[in-house]
mmCIF file of C-alpha atoms in Angstrom:
data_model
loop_
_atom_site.group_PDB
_atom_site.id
_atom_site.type_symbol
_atom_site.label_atom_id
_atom_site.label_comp_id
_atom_site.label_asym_id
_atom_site.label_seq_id
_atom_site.Cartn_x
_atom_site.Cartn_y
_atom_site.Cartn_z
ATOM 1 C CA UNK A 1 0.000 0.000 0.000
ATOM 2 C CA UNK A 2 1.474 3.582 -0.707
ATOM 3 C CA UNK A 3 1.255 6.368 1.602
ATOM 4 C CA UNK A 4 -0.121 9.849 1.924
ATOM 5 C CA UNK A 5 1.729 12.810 2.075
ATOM 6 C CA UNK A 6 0.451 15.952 4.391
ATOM 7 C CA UNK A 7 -2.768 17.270 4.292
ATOM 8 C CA UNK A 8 -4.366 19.670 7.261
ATOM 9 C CA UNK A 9 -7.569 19.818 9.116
ATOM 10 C CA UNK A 10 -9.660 22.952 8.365
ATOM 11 C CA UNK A 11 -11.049 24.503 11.489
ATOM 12 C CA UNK A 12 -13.569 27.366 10.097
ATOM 13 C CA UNK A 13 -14.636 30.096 12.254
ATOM 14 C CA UNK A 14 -11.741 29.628 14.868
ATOM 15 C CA UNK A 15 -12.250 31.534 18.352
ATOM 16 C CA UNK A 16 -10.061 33.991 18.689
ATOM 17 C CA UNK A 17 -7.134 33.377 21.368
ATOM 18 C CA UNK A 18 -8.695 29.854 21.727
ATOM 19 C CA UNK A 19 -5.747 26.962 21.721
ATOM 20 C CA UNK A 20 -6.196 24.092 19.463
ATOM 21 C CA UNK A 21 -4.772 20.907 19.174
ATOM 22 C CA UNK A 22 -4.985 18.110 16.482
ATOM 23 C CA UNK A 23 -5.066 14.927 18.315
ATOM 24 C CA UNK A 24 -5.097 11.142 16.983
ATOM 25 C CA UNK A 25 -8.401 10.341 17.498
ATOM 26 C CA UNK A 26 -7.800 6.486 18.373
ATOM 27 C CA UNK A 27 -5.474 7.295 21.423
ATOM 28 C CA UNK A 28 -5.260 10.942 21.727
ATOM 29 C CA UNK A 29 -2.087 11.193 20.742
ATOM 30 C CA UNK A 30 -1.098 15.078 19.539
ATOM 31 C CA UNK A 31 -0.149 15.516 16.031
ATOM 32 C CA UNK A 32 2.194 18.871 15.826
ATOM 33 C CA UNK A 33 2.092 22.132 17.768
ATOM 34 C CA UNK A 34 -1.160 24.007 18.537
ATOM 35 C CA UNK A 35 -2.487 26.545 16.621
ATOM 36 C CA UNK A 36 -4.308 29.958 17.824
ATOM 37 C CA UNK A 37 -7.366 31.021 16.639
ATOM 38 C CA UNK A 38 -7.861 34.199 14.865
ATOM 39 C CA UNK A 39 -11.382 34.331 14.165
ATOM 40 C CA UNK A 40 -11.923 32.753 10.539
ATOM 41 C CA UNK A 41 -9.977 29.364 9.377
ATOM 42 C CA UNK A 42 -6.728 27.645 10.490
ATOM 43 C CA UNK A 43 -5.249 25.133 8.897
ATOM 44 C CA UNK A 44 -3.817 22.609 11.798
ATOM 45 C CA UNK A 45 -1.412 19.840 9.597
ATOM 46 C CA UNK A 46 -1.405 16.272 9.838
ATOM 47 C CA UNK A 47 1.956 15.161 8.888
ATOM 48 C CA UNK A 48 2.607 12.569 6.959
ATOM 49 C CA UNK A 49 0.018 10.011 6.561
ATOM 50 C CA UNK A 50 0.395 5.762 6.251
ATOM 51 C CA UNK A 51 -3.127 5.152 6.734
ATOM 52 C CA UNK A 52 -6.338 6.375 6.917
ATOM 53 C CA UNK A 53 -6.863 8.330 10.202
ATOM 54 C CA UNK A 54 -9.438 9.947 12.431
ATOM 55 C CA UNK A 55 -8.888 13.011 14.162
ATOM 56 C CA UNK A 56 -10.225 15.302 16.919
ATOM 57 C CA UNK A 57 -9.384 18.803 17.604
ATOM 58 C CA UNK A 58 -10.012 20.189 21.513
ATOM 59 C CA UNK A 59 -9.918 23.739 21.290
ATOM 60 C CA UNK A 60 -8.628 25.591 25.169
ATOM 61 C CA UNK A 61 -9.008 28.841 26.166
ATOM 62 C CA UNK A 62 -7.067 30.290 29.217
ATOM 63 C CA UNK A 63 -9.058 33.431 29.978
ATOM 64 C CA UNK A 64 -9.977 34.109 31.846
ATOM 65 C CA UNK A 65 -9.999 30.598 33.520
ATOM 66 C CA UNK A 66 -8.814 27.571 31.809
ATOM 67 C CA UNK A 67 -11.220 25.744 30.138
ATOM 68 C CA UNK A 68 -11.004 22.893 27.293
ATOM 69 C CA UNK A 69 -13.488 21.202 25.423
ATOM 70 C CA UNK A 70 -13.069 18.683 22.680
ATOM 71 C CA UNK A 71 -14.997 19.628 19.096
ATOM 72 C CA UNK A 72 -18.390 17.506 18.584
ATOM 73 C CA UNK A 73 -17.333 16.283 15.114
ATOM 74 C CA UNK A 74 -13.836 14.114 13.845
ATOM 75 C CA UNK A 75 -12.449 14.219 10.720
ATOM 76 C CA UNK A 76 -11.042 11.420 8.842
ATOM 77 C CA UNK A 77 -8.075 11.267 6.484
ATOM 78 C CA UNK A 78 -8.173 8.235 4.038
ATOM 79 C CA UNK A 79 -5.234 7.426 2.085
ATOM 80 C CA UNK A 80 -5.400 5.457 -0.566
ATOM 81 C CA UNK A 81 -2.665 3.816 -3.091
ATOM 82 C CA UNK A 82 -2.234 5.848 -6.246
ATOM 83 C CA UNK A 83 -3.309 3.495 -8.956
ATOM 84 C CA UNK A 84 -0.027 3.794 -10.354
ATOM 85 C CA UNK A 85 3.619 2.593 -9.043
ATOM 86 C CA UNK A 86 5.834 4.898 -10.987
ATOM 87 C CA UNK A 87 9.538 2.913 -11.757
ATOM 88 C CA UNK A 88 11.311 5.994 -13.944
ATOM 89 C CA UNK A 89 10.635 9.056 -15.899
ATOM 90 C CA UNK A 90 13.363 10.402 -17.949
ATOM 91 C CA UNK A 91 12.897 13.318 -20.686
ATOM 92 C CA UNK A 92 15.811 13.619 -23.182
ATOM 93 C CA UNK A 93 15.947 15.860 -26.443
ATOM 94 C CA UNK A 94 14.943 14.012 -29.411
ATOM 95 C CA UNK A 95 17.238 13.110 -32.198
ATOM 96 C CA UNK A 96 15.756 16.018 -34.019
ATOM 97 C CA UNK A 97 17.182 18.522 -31.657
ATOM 98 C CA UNK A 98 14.053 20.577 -32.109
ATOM 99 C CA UNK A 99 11.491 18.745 -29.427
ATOM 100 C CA UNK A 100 11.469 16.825 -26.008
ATOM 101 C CA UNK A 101 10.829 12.854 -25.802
ATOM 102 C CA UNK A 102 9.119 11.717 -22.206
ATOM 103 C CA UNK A 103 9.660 8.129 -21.325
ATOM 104 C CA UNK A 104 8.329 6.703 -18.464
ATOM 105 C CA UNK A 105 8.374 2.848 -16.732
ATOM 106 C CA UNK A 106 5.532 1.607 -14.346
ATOM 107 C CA UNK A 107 5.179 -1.186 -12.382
ATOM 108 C CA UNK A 108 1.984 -1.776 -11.446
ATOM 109 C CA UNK A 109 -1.628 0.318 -13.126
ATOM 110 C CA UNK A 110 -4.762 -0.549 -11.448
ATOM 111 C CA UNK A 111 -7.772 0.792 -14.084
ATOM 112 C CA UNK A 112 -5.172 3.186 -15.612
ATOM 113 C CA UNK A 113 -7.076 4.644 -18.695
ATOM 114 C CA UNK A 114 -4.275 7.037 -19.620
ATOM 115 C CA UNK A 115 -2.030 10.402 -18.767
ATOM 116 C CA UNK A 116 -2.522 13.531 -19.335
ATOM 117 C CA UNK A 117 1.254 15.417 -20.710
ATOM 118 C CA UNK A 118 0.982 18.873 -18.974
ATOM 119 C CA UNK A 119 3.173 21.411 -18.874
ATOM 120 C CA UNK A 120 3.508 24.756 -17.018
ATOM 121 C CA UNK A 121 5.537 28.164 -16.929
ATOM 122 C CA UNK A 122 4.725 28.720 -13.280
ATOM 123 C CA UNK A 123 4.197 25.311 -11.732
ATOM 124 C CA UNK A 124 0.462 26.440 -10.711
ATOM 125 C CA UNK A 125 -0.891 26.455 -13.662
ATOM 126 C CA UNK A 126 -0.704 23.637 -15.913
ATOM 127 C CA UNK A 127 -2.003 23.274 -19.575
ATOM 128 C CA UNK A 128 -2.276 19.800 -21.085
ATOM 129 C CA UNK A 129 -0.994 18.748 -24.278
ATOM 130 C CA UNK A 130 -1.913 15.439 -24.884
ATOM 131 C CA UNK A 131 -2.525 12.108 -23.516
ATOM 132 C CA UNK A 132 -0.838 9.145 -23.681
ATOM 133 C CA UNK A 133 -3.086 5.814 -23.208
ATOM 134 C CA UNK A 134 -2.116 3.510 -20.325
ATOM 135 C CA UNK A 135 -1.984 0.109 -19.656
ATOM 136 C CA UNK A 136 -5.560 -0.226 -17.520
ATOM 137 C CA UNK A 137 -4.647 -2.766 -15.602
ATOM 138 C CA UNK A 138 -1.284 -4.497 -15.397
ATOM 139 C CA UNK A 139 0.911 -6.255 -12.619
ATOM 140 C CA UNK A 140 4.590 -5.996 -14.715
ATOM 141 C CA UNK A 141 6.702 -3.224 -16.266
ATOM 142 C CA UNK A 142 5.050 -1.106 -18.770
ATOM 143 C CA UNK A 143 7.221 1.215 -20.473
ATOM 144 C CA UNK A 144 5.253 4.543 -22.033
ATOM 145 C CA UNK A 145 6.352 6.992 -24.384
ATOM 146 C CA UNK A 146 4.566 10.512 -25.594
ATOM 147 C CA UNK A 147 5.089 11.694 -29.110
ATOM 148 C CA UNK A 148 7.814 14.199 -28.876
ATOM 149 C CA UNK A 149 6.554 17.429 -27.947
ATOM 150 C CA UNK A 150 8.431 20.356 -29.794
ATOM 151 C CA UNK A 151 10.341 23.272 -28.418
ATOM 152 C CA UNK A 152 8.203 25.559 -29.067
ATOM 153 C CA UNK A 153 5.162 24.297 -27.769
ATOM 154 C CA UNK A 154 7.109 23.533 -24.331
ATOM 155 C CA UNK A 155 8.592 26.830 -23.828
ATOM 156 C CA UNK A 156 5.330 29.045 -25.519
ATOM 157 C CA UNK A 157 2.526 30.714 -22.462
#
């Protein structure tokens, strides 16, 4: 099974001043450093996640007494495998000098239809250029390759 990266928990309409914690929800374990609210939404991050995970968030306030209380709803993280186990990529200029070849080996593709070729000038926006069928689904190495995409397509907004 692959793992997650990070995502966060999205506390909307945070108290202002109010202290809160993400905890693991099957022990009440803390997950990173708590966060202060400041009135609208705060992002408190999970870390890294292996598996799917529920979490709770107590939220403490110190004044003018202190006083905790845990939120009425959990939230739960699943991760999931990506349906495909990526092996190598490699892009290389093509014997034409004048375009870009991508080649790229997986190992496994569960119900892999195909892959989209992006590209982007800011890496936030991307704009796709073609696609590239894959393997749907297959349990050995697949090797892929796009037609070559030319220079000026690459490098154009």
């Amino acid at each position: 099974m692959g793992s997650g990266g990070p995502t966060t928990i999205e506390v909307a309409n945070s108290e202002v001043d109010v202290s809160y914690q993400l905890r693991n929800d099957a022990d009440d374990s803390t997950i990173g450093s708590a966060v202060v609210g400041t009135g609208g939404t705060i992002l408190l991050p999970t870390g890294s996640l292996t598996s799917t995970t529920t979490f709770n968030v107590p939220g403490t306030d110190t004044d003018p007494i202190t006083c905790s209380v845990e939120q009425l709803q959990t939230a739960t993280v699943s991760v999931a495998p990506l349906p495909v186990e990526l092996v190598s990529f490699e892009a290389k200029v093509a014997s034409d000098k004048n375009s870009v070849e991508l080649k790229w080996v997986t190992a496994t593709e569960l119900f892999n239809d195909f892959f989209t070729i992006e590209k982007s000038m800011d890496a936030g926006d991307f704009q796709a250029l073609g696609v590239v069928n894959g393997a749907g689904t297959a349990f050995k190495l697949y090797v892929h390759r796009s037609v070559p995409c030319s220079w000026s397509i690459l490098l154009s907004p």
